[in-house]
């Protein structure tokens, strides 16, 4: 027996955010997100787990995945992260253009969307990456 086991027993595990008895947003084994939040290391760990899941899903759902460059894969990963896989899959014209190797057309289709208007510079950057197969220069 140790302290972690006692806390697990008392707190219980909740994998979705909830309001605790003190009305604080909480997750896991009673982790108070409002007062404590996450460390950078924890946020990076969560991101890496999410990216692993997204890559796995994209490998299964995008027929030409293995033929895409790392840059173009990163574009689709970013879009799936932002929109969810279901949201990305609604970009039928974009994905058809990607599959056909028409990357400038894919970039235009990306920009011709409500999503592009909502995310602004992000869409412009991703479309440029899709069209040119180059990493953005404004990143370190």
Tab-separated table of C-alpha atoms in Angstrom:
chain	number	residue	atom	x	y	z
A	1	UNK	CA	0.000	0.000	0.000
A	2	UNK	CA	1.191	3.529	-0.719
A	3	UNK	CA	-0.157	7.069	-0.893
A	4	UNK	CA	-0.974	6.831	-4.612
A	5	UNK	CA	-3.157	3.766	-4.040
A	6	UNK	CA	-5.024	5.513	-1.229
A	7	UNK	CA	-5.590	8.606	-3.363
A	8	UNK	CA	-6.762	6.478	-6.302
A	9	UNK	CA	-9.248	4.788	-3.982
A	10	UNK	CA	-10.540	8.018	-2.447
A	11	UNK	CA	-10.646	10.140	-5.587
A	12	UNK	CA	-11.635	7.583	-8.191
A	13	UNK	CA	-10.629	7.954	-11.830
A	14	UNK	CA	-12.525	10.274	-14.173
A	15	UNK	CA	-11.144	10.402	-17.705
A	16	UNK	CA	-13.309	13.350	-18.704
A	17	UNK	CA	-13.301	16.791	-17.051
A	18	UNK	CA	-15.864	17.288	-14.296
A	19	UNK	CA	-16.678	19.766	-11.568
A	20	UNK	CA	-15.563	18.551	-8.154
A	21	UNK	CA	-17.487	19.269	-4.956
A	22	UNK	CA	-15.676	22.642	-4.764
A	23	UNK	CA	-16.938	23.459	-8.287
A	24	UNK	CA	-13.405	23.319	-9.739
A	25	UNK	CA	-12.716	21.813	-13.165
A	26	UNK	CA	-11.048	18.489	-12.383
A	27	UNK	CA	-9.797	15.406	-14.246
A	28	UNK	CA	-8.082	12.092	-13.579
A	29	UNK	CA	-7.611	11.278	-9.912
A	30	UNK	CA	-8.905	14.625	-8.680
A	31	UNK	CA	-6.426	16.844	-10.567
A	32	UNK	CA	-7.633	20.441	-10.084
A	33	UNK	CA	-7.104	21.981	-13.505
A	34	UNK	CA	-8.173	25.472	-12.471
A	35	UNK	CA	-5.668	25.922	-9.654
A	36	UNK	CA	-2.910	23.546	-10.722
A	37	UNK	CA	-3.270	23.212	-14.492
A	38	UNK	CA	-0.629	21.194	-16.333
A	39	UNK	CA	3.127	21.386	-16.523
A	40	UNK	CA	4.810	21.864	-19.889
A	41	UNK	CA	6.031	18.265	-19.665
A	42	UNK	CA	2.476	16.993	-19.070
A	43	UNK	CA	1.108	19.062	-21.964
A	44	UNK	CA	3.859	17.756	-24.272
A	45	UNK	CA	3.090	14.176	-23.177
A	46	UNK	CA	-0.608	14.658	-23.957
A	47	UNK	CA	0.224	16.201	-27.342
A	48	UNK	CA	2.522	13.314	-28.288
A	49	UNK	CA	-0.199	10.794	-27.345
A	50	UNK	CA	-2.743	12.703	-29.437
A	51	UNK	CA	-0.364	12.892	-32.400
A	52	UNK	CA	0.329	9.162	-32.199
A	53	UNK	CA	-3.407	8.462	-32.367
A	54	UNK	CA	-3.939	10.913	-35.235
A	55	UNK	CA	-1.067	9.431	-37.285
A	56	UNK	CA	-2.465	5.938	-36.789
A	57	UNK	CA	-5.907	7.067	-37.936
A	58	UNK	CA	-4.531	8.901	-40.956
A	59	UNK	CA	-2.475	5.880	-42.028
A	60	UNK	CA	-5.714	3.878	-41.993
A	61	UNK	CA	-7.900	6.484	-43.724
A	62	UNK	CA	-5.677	8.310	-46.248
A	63	UNK	CA	-4.779	5.905	-49.056
A	64	UNK	CA	-1.780	7.879	-50.289
A	65	UNK	CA	-0.353	8.542	-46.807
A	66	UNK	CA	2.911	6.675	-47.378
A	67	UNK	CA	3.556	8.587	-50.618
A	68	UNK	CA	3.255	11.994	-48.933
A	69	UNK	CA	6.282	13.968	-47.827
A	70	UNK	CA	6.825	14.688	-44.144
A	71	UNK	CA	5.744	18.305	-44.737
A	72	UNK	CA	2.439	17.325	-46.352
A	73	UNK	CA	1.795	14.688	-43.710
A	74	UNK	CA	2.335	17.399	-41.092
A	75	UNK	CA	-0.311	19.560	-42.794
A	76	UNK	CA	-2.904	16.778	-42.605
A	77	UNK	CA	-1.910	15.935	-39.029
A	78	UNK	CA	-2.330	19.578	-38.016
A	79	UNK	CA	-5.718	19.790	-39.720
A	80	UNK	CA	-6.895	16.547	-38.091
A	81	UNK	CA	-5.687	17.786	-34.717
A	82	UNK	CA	-7.575	21.054	-35.164
A	83	UNK	CA	-10.735	19.701	-36.816
A	84	UNK	CA	-10.819	16.125	-35.580
A	85	UNK	CA	-10.503	13.259	-38.059
A	86	UNK	CA	-14.168	13.527	-39.023
A	87	UNK	CA	-13.724	17.220	-39.779
A	88	UNK	CA	-10.658	16.613	-41.944
A	89	UNK	CA	-12.439	13.873	-43.872
A	90	UNK	CA	-15.102	16.421	-44.897
A	91	UNK	CA	-12.421	18.123	-47.009
A	92	UNK	CA	-13.225	15.725	-49.851
A	93	UNK	CA	-11.935	17.979	-52.668
A	94	UNK	CA	-8.733	18.706	-50.768
A	95	UNK	CA	-8.102	15.043	-50.059
A	96	UNK	CA	-8.916	14.042	-53.640
A	97	UNK	CA	-6.389	16.595	-54.890
A	98	UNK	CA	-3.784	15.343	-52.409
A	99	UNK	CA	-4.406	11.770	-53.529
A	100	UNK	CA	-3.932	12.831	-57.165
A	101	UNK	CA	-0.718	14.700	-56.358
A	102	UNK	CA	-2.309	18.061	-57.216
A	103	UNK	CA	-0.962	19.885	-54.198
A	104	UNK	CA	-1.574	23.463	-55.382
A	105	UNK	CA	-5.207	22.541	-56.024
A	106	UNK	CA	-5.349	20.948	-52.569
A	107	UNK	CA	-4.010	24.183	-51.068
A	108	UNK	CA	-6.657	26.230	-52.898
A	109	UNK	CA	-9.377	23.874	-51.682
A	110	UNK	CA	-8.095	24.225	-48.124
A	111	UNK	CA	-8.360	27.993	-48.359
A	112	UNK	CA	-11.837	27.834	-49.912
A	113	UNK	CA	-13.456	26.752	-46.649
A	114	UNK	CA	-15.144	28.078	-43.549
A	115	UNK	CA	-12.267	26.556	-41.568
A	116	UNK	CA	-9.757	28.803	-43.372
A	117	UNK	CA	-11.774	31.872	-42.466
A	118	UNK	CA	-11.942	30.732	-38.844
A	119	UNK	CA	-8.246	29.967	-38.357
A	120	UNK	CA	-6.772	32.639	-40.630
A	121	UNK	CA	-2.962	32.564	-40.589
A	122	UNK	CA	-2.911	28.892	-39.653
A	123	UNK	CA	-4.785	27.977	-42.848
A	124	UNK	CA	-2.572	30.235	-44.946
A	125	UNK	CA	0.569	28.667	-43.507
A	126	UNK	CA	-0.698	25.099	-43.967
A	127	UNK	CA	-1.871	25.792	-47.524
A	128	UNK	CA	1.556	27.209	-48.381
A	129	UNK	CA	3.180	24.109	-46.928
A	130	UNK	CA	0.874	21.872	-48.963
A	131	UNK	CA	1.539	23.801	-52.183
A	132	UNK	CA	5.320	24.175	-51.830
A	133	UNK	CA	6.316	21.125	-49.770
A	134	UNK	CA	8.374	23.444	-47.542
A	135	UNK	CA	8.401	24.024	-43.824
A	136	UNK	CA	7.338	27.552	-42.851
A	137	UNK	CA	10.130	30.065	-42.358
A	138	UNK	CA	8.352	31.818	-39.498
A	139	UNK	CA	8.890	28.843	-37.174
A	140	UNK	CA	11.989	28.155	-35.133
